[in-house]
C-alpha positions as semicolon CSV with decimal commas, in nm:
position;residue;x (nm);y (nm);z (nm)
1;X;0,984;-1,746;-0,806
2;X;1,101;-1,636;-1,185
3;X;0,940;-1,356;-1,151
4;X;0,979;-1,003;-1,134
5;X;0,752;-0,790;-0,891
6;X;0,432;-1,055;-0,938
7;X;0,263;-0,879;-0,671
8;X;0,338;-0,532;-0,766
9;X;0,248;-0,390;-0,392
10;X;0,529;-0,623;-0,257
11;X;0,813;-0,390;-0,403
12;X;0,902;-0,337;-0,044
13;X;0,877;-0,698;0,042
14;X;1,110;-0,762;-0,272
15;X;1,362;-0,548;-0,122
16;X;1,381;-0,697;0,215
17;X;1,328;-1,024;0,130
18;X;1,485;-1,075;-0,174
19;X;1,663;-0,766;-0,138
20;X;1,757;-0,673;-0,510
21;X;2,034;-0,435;-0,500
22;X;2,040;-0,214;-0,770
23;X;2,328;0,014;-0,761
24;X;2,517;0,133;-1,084
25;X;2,833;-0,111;-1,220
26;X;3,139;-0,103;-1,067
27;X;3,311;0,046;-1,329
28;X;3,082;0,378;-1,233
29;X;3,330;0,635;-1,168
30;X;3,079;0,919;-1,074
31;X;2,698;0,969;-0,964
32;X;2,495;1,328;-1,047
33;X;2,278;1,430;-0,769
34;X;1,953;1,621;-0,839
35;X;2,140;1,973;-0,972
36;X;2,281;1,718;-1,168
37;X;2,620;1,806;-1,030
38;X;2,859;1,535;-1,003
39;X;2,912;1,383;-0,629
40;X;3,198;1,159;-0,563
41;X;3,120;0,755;-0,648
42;X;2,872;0,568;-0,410
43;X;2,959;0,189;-0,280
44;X;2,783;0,014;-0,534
45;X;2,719;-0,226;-0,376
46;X;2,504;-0,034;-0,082
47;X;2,425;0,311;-0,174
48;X;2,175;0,446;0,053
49;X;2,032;0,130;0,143
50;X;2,029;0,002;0,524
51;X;2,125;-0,360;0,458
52;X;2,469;-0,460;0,323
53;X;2,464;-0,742;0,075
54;X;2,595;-1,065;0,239
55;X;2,494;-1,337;-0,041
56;X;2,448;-1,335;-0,393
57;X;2,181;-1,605;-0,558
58;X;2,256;-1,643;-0,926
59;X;2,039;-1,778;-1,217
60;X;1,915;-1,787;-1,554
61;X;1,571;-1,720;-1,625
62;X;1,328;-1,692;-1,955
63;X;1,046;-1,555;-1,759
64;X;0,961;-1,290;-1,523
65;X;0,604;-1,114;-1,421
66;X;0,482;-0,740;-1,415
67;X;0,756;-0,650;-1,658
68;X;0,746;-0,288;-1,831
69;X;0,844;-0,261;-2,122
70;X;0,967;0,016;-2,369
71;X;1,078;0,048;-2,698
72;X;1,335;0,260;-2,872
73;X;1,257;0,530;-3,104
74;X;1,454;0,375;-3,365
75;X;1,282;0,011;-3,249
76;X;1,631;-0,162;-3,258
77;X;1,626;-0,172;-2,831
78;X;1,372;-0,280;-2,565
79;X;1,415;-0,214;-2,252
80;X;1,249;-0,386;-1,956
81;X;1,276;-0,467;-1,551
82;X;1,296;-0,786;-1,380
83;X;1,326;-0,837;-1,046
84;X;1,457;-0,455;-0,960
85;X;1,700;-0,451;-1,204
86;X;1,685;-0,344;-1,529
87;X;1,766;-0,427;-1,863
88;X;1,810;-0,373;-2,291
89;X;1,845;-0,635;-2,539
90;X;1,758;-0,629;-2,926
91;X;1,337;-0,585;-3,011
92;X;1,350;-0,921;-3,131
93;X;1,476;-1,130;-2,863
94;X;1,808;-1,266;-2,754
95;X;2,013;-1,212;-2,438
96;X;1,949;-0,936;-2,208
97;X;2,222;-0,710;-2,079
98;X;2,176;-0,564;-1,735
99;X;2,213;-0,184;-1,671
100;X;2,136;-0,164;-1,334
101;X;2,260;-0,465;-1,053
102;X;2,199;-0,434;-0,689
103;X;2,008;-0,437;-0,360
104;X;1,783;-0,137;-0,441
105;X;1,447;-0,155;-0,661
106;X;1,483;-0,081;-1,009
107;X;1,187;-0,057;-1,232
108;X;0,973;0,099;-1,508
109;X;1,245;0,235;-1,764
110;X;1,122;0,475;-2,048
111;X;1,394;0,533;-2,322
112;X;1,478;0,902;-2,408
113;X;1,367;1,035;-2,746
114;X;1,728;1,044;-2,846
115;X;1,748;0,692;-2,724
116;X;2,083;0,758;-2,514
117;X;1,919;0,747;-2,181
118;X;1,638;0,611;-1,984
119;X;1,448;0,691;-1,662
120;X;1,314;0,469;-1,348
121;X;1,235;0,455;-1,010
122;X;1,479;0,368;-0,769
123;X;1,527;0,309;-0,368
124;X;1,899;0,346;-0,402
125;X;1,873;0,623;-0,189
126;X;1,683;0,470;0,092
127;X;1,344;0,620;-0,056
128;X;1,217;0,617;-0,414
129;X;1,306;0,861;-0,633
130;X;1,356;0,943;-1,000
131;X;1,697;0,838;-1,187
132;X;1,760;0,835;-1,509
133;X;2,086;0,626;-1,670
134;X;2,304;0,621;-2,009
135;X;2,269;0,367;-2,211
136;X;2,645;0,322;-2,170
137;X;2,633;0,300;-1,806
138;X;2,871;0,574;-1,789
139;X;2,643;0,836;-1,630
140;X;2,348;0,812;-1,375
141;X;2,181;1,165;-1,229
142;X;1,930;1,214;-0,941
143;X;1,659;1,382;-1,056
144;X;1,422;1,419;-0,722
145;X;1,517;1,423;-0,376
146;X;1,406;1,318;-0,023
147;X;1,304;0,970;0,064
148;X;0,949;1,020;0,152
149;X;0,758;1,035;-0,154
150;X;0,667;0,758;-0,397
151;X;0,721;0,756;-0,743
152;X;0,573;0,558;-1,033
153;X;0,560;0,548;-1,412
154;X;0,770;0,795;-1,573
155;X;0,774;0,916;-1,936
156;X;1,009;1,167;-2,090
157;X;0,831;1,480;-2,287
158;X;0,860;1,426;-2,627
159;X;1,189;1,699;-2,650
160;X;1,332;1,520;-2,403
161;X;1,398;1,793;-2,202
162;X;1,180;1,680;-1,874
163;X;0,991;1,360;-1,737
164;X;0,646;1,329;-1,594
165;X;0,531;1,096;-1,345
166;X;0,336;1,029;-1,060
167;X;0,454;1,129;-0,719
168;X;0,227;1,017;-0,418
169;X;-0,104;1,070;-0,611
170;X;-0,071;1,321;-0,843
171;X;0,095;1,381;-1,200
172;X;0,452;1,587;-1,168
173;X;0,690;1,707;-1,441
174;X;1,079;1,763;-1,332
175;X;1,361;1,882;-1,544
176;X;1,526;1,573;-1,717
177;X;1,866;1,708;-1,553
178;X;1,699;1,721;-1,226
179;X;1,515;1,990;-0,992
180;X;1,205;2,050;-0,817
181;X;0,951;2,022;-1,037
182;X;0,584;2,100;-1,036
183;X;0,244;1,984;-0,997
184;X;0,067;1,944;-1,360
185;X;-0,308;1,962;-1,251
186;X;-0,524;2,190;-1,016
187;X;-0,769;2,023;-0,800
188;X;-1,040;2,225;-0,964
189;X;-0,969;2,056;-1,282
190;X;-0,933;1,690;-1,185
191;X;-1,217;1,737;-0,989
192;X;-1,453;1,915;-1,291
193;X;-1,305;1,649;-1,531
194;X;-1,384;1,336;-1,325
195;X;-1,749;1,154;-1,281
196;X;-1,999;1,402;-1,164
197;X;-1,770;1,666;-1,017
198;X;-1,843;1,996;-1,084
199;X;-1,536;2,274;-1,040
200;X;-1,391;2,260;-0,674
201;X;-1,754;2,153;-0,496
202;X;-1,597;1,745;-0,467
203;X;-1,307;1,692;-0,260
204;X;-1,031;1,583;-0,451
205;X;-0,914;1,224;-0,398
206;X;-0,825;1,141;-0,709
207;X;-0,523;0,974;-0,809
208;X;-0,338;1,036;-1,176
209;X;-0,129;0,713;-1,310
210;X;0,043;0,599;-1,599
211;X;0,057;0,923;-1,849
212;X;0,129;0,854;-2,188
213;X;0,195;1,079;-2,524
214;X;0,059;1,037;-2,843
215;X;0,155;1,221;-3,172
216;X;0,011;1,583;-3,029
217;X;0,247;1,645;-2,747
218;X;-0,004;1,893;-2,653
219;X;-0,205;1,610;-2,482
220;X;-0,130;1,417;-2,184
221;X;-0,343;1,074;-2,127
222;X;-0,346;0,921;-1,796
223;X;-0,571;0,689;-1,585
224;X;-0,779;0,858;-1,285
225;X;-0,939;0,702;-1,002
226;X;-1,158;0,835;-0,824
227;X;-1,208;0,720;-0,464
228;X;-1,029;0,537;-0,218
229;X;-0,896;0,193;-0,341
230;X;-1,100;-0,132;-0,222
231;X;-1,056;-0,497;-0,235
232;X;-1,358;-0,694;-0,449
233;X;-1,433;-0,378;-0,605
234;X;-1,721;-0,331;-0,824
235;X;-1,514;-0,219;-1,075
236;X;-1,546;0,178;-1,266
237;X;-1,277;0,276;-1,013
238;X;-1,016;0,419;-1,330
239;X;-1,148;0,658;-1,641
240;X;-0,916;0,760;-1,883
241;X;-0,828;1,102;-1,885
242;X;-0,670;1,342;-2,123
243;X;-0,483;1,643;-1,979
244;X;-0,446;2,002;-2,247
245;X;-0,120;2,142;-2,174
246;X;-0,238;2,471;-2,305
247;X;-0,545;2,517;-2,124
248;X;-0,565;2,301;-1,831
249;X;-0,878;2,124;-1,926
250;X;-0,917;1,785;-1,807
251;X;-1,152;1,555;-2,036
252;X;-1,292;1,220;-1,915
253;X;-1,214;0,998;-2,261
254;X;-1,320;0,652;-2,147
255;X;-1,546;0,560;-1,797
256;X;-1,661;0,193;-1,802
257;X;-1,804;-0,083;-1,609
258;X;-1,421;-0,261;-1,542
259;X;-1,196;0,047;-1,526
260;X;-0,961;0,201;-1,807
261;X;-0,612;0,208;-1,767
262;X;-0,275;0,238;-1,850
263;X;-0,332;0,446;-2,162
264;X;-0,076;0,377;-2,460
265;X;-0,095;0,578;-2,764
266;X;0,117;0,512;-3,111
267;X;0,319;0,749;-3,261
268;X;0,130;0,804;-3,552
269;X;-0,170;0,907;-3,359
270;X;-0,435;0,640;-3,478
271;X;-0,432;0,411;-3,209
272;X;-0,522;0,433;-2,853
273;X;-0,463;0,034;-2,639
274;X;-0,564;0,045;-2,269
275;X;-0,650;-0,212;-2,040
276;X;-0,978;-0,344;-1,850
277;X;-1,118;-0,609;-1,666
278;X;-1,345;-0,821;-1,840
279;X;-1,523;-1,028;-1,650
280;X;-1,254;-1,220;-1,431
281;X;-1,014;-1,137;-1,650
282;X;-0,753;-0,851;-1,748
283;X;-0,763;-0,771;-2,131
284;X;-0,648;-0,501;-2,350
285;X;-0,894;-0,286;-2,574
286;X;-0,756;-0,059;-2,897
287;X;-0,943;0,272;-2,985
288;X;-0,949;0,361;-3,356
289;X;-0,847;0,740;-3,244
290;X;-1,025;0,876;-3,583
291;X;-1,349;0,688;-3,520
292;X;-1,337;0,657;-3,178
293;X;-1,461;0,296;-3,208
294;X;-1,298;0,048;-2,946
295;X;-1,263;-0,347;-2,990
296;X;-1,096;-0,597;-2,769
297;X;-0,724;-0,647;-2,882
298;X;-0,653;-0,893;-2,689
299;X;-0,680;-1,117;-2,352
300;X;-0,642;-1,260;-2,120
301;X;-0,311;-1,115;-2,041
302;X;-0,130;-0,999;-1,713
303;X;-0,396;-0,943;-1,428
304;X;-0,384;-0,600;-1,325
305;X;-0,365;-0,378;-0,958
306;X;-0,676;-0,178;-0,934
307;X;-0,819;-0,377;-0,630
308;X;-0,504;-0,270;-0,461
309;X;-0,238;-0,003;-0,393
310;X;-0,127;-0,035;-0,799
311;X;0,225;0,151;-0,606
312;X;0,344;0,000;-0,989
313;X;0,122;0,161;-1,168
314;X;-0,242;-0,055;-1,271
315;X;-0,049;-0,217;-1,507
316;X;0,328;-0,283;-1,665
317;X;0,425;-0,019;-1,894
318;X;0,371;-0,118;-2,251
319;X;0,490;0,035;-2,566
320;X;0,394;0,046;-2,959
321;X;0,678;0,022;-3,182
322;X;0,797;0,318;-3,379
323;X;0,630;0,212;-3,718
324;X;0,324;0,197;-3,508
325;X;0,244;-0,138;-3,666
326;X;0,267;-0,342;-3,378
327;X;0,261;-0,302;-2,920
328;X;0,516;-0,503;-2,665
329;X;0,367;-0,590;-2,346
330;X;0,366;-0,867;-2,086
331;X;0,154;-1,135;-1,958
332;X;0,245;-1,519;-1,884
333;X;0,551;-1,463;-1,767
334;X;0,635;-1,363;-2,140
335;X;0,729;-1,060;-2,367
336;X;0,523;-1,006;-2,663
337;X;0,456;-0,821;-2,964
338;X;0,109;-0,782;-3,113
339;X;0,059;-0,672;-3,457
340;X;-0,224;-0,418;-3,487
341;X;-0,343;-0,510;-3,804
342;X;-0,397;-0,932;-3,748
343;X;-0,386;-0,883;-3,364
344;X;-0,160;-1,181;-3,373
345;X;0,069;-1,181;-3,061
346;X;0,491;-1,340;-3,096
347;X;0,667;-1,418;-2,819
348;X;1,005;-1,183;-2,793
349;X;1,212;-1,477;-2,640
350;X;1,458;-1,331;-2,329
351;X;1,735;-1,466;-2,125
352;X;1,812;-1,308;-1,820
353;X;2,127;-1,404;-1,602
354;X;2,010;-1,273;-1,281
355;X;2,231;-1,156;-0,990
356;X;2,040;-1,116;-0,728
357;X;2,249;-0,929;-0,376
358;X;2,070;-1,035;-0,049
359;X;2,089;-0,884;0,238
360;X;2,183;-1,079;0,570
361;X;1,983;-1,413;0,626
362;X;1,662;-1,405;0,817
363;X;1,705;-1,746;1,013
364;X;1,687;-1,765;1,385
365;X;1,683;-2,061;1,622
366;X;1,387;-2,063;1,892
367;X;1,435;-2,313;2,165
368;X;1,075;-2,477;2,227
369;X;1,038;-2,651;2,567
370;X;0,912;-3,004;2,588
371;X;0,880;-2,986;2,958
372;X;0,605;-3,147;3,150
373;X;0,508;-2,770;3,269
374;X;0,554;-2,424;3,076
375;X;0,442;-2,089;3,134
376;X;0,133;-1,934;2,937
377;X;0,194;-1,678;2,754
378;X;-0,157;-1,533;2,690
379;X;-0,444;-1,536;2,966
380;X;-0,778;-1,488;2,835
381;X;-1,112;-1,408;2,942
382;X;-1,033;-1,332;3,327
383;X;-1,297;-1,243;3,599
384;X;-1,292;-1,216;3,979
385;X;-1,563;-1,369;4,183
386;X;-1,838;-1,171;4,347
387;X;-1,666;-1,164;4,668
388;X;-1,289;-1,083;4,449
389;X;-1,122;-1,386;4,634
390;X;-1,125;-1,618;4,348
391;X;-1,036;-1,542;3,925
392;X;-1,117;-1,803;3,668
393;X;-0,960;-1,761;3,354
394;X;-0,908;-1,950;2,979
395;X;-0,572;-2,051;2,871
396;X;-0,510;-2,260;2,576
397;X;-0,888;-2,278;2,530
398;X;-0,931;-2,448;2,875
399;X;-1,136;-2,290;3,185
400;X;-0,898;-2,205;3,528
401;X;-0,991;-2,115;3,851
402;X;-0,712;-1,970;4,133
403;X;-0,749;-1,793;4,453
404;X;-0,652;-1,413;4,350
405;X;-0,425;-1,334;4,360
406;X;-0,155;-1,581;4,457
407;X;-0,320;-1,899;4,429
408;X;-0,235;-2,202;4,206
409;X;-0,446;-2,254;3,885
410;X;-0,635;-2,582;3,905
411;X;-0,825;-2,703;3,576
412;X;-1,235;-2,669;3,647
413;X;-1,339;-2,947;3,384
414;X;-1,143;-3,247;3,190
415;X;-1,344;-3,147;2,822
416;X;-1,121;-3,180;2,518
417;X;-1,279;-2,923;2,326
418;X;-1,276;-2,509;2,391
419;X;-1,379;-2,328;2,677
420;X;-1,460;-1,969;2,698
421;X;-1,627;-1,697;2,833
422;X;-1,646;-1,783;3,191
423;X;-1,867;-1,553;3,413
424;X;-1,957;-1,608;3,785
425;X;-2,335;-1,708;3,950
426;X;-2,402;-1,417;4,202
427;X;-2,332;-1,633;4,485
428;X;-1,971;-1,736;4,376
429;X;-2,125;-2,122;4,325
430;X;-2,151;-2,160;3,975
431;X;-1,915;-2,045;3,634
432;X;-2,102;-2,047;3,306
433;X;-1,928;-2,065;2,993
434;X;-1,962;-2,126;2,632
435;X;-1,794;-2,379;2,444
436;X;-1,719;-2,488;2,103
437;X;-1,556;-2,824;1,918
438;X;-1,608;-2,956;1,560
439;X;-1,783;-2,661;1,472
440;X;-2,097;-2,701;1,728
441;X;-2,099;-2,486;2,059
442;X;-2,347;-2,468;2,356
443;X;-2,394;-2,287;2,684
444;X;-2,248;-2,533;3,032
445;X;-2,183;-2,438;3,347
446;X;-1,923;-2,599;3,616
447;X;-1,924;-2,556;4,024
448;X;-1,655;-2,304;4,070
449;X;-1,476;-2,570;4,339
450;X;-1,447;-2,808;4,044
451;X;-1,666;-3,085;4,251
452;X;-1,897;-3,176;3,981
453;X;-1,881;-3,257;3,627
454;X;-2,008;-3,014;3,369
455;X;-2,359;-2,960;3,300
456;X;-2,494;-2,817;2,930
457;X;-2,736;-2,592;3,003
458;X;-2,888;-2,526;2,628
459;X;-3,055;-2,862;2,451
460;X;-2,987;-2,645;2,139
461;X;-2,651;-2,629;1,937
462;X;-2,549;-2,260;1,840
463;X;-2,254;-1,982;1,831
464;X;-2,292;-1,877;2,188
465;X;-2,112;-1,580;2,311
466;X;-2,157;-1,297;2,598
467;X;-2,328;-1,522;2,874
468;X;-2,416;-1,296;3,181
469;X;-2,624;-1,444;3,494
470;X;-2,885;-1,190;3,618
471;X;-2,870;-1,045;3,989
472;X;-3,038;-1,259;4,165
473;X;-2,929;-1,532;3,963
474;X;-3,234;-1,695;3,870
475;X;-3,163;-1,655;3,473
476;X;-2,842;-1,610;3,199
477;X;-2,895;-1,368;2,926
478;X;-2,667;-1,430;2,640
479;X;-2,622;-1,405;2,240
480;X;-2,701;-1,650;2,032
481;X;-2,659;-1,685;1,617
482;X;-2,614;-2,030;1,382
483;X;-2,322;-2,244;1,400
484;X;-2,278;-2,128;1,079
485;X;-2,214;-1,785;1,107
486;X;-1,878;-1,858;1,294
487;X;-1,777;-2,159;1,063
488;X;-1,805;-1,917;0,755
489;X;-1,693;-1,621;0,933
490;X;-1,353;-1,423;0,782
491;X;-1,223;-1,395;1,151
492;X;-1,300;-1,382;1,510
493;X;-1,575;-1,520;1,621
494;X;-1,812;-1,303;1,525
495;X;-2,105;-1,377;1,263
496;X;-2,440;-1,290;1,150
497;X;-2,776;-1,305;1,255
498;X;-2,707;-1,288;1,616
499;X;-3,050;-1,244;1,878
500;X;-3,027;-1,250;2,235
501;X;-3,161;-1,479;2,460
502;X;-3,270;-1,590;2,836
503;X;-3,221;-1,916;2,977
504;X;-3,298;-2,053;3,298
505;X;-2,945;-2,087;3,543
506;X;-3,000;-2,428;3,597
507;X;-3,085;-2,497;3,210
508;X;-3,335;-2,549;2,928
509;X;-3,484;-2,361;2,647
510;X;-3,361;-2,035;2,521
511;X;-3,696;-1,750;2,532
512;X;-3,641;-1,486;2,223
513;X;-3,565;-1,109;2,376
514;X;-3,438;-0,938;2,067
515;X;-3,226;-0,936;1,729
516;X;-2,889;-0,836;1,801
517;X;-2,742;-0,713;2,112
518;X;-2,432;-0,694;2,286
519;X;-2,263;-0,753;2,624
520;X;-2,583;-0,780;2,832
521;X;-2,525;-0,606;3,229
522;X;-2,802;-0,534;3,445
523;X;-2,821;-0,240;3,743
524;X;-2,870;-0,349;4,093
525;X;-3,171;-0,153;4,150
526;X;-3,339;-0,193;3,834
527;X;-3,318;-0,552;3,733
528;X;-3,664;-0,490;3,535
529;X;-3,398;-0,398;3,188
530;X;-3,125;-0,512;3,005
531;X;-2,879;-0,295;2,969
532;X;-2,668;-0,367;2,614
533;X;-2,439;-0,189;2,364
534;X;-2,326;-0,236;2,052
535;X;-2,171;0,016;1,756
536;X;-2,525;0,094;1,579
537;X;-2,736;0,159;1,893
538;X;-2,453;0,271;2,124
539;X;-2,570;0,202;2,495
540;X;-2,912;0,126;2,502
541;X;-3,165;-0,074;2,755
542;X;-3,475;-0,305;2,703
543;X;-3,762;-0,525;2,923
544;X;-3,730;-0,870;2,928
């Protein structure tokens, strides 16, 4: 995969699996640690990491996905990450030169106003933290501490003298030489400026990503959801939000049916481009910041994270260029720069020589017996007989019976299709079950000696599950629901539009008792109810 981070919740999965070490160049004589003091030189080639490189993989690549982006202020450099690494190279294209090489995660780089340094997030240390890096490679400082909190999209104030970004769910701003830094917004105020909150009365779950600057460095835009995170959402989950440094006032700027995010402002102050899903499809919108009047940009383009974790942010960090005339972003595996005016998009051609540091091979030999007998390893579905003398059990989808508890298994039936479920006639006789092959299942039942061959009890295919016989016998209550509801379940067996149902022991029609119901048991002085339970109801008893 040519690709950096394509799944941009996998950043863990990139580090054990493709491992990307990102340490500073060898020629690093010295590493700052959050005071900014300098600490004698790490192994490069390990840092805080747990796994020690043992094989490199080199390429060349043109491509690469969920790239952030960044341009310089004096829009001669763009910087961008690719597969935990990161790199510079001229704005219009060419070859990229690496700044950071390794095993650790390297990723979203913002240039510094005075374009000789730029911050990222880093696991170098065993945890993710903020960094920031010359240009020259000759100096790297630790600006956060501790490897339990997450970190994501940082931007440098527009002095220069500190960077904000999101740690665990909220917006932080540190010292750009490192330090402890502080929490930007109260509760109160996320809450108030949010959908439908009022002052502290909501509980606050938001989350505050991707802030951005415009000309007014009064002003802090960033994306808010509100919520928990859900797969298949119905969309609205991000509003755009714009933070007053002065007053602590929160203002809701954009809420609409596909989220807003990723908020990138140009430097003049007339433009505002965010992202959205339309449709089935990511696209970017641009805001005429004097009007207020939004049209599409452009789209499709890289499909964003809000129906997940975004731990990357919703979307790769994008940047206008300093004349303001034109944006760089990502989608397609490509670079790109859009000009404002035409919205015509160029690809900003990139080669990347990749050296990718793995960690130890993940390759083990299994032996797999081909032996005429093997032991199970998982026994299903086990129940003693009435009198405890006898257990019948499914393994590998195949119905057992043993005398308990040291007797040998013998098979009860010679069906080639699954067997579950087993439970035992009162007078140890009989074991019903329910069974299921090419997507069709029914209700048999087998002398417990194995003497006879099967019989189906139910002239009726269905998705038959929790057979119980009654006390004296005479009937087996069970669950019944459509073939259906198993063959398009998402897992389990499990499925909708269940009932439960009586048949006779010995077989025939199924008689209606009622919709839903669990794992039917009866009491042995009251056989007059059902006893059931299931998560609505909780326990709960019926006539027949």
């Amino acid at each position: 995969m040519l690709a950096s981070h394509s799944a941009p919740t996998s950043r863990w999965l990139l580090r054990t699996a493709l491992t990307a070490l990102a340490a500073l160049p060898l020629s690093l004589s010295a590493q700052r640690g959050p005071a900014g003091a300098a600490q004698p030189a790490r192994d490069p080639m390990q840092e805080g990491l747990p796994l020690k490189p043992t094989r490199t993989l080199t390429f060349t690549t043109k491509s690469g996905n969920w790239m952030s982006s960044d341009v310089s202020k004096d829009g001669t450099t763009i910087a961008f990450d690719l597969l935990g690494d990161l790199y510079t190279m001229p704005l219009a294209g060419g070859k990229a030169t690496p700044l950071t090489r390794g095993m650790a995660f390297d990723a979203q780089p913002r240039i510094s106003p005075d374009g000789k340094k730029i911050v990222f997030v880093s696991d170098r240390t065993g945890g993710y933290n903020l960094f920031t890096i010359s240009i020259d490679k000759k100096d790297t400082v630790q600006l956060t501490s501790g490897n339990t909190n997450t970190y994501e999209s940082p931007i440098w104030t527009p002095d220069g003298k500190y960077v904000i970004a999101t740690r665990g769910s909220k917006m932080w701003m540190f010292p750009a030489t490192g330090g402890t830094g502080i929490q930007l917004i109260r509760a109160d105020a996320a809450t108030a400026g949010g959908r439908g909150g009022a002052g502290g009365a909501t509980p606050d779950v938001t989350r505050e990503e991707g802030p951005a600057f415009g000309k007014d460095a009064r002003y802090i835009w960033y994306a808010q959801r509100r919520g928990r995170w859900v797969y298949n959402t119905p969309l609205g989950d991000y509003s755009l939000m714009q933070y007053d440094r002065e007053t602590g006032q929160v203002t809701t700027k954009e809420n609409r049916w596909g989220s807003a995010f990723r908020p990138t402002l140009s430097p003049d102050g007339k433009w505002l481009v965010y992202g959205t899903r339309y449709v089935d499809h990511t696209r970017l919108r641009i805001r005429d910041l004097a009007t207020n009047e939004d049209e599409w940009l452009t789209g499709p383009v890289q499909r964003d994270d809000q129906e997940s974790l975004a731990t990357l942010d919703v979307y790769p960090g994008m940047s206008f260029t300093p004349d303001s005339k034109s944006l760089v972003t990502t989608w397609d595996g490509k670079l790109w720069k859009i000009a404002i005016d035409t919205k015509q998009a160029t690809e900003i051609p990139f080669e990347v020589d990749v050296v990718q540091a793995l960690g130890p091979k993940v390759a083990f030999d299994y032996p797999i017996p081909d032996s005429a007998t093997f032991t199970i390893k998982q026994i299903r579905d086990a129940v003693a007989s009435p009198d405890g003398k006898r257990l019948t059990f499914v393994a590998l989808d195949r119905l057992y019976v043993m005398d308990y508890p040291n007797g040998t298994p013998k098979r009860l039936t010679n069906s080639n299709f699954g067997e579950f479920e087993p439970t035992w006639s009162p007078d140890g006789q009989y074991i019903a079950y329910t069974t299921w092959a090419d997507s069709i299942g029914y209700l048999n039942r087998v002398r417990s000696d194995g003497s006879e061959q099967p019989q189906r009890l139910t002239p009726q295919q269905a998705l038959w599950t929790n057979p119980e016989y009654t006390p004296n016998g005479a009937r087996i209550v069970a669950s019944r629901a459509p073939s259906r509801a198993f063959r398009t379940a998402s897992g389990g067996r499990g499925g909708g539009g269940g009932e439960m149902v009586w048949i006779p022991s010995s077989g025939g029609e199924a008689t209606f008792i009622a919709t839903g119901g669990g794992d039917a048991h009866f009491s042995q002085r009251d056989t007059s109810r059902i006893f059931s339970y299931n998560g609505q109801r909780g326990l709960y008893s019926m006539r027949w």
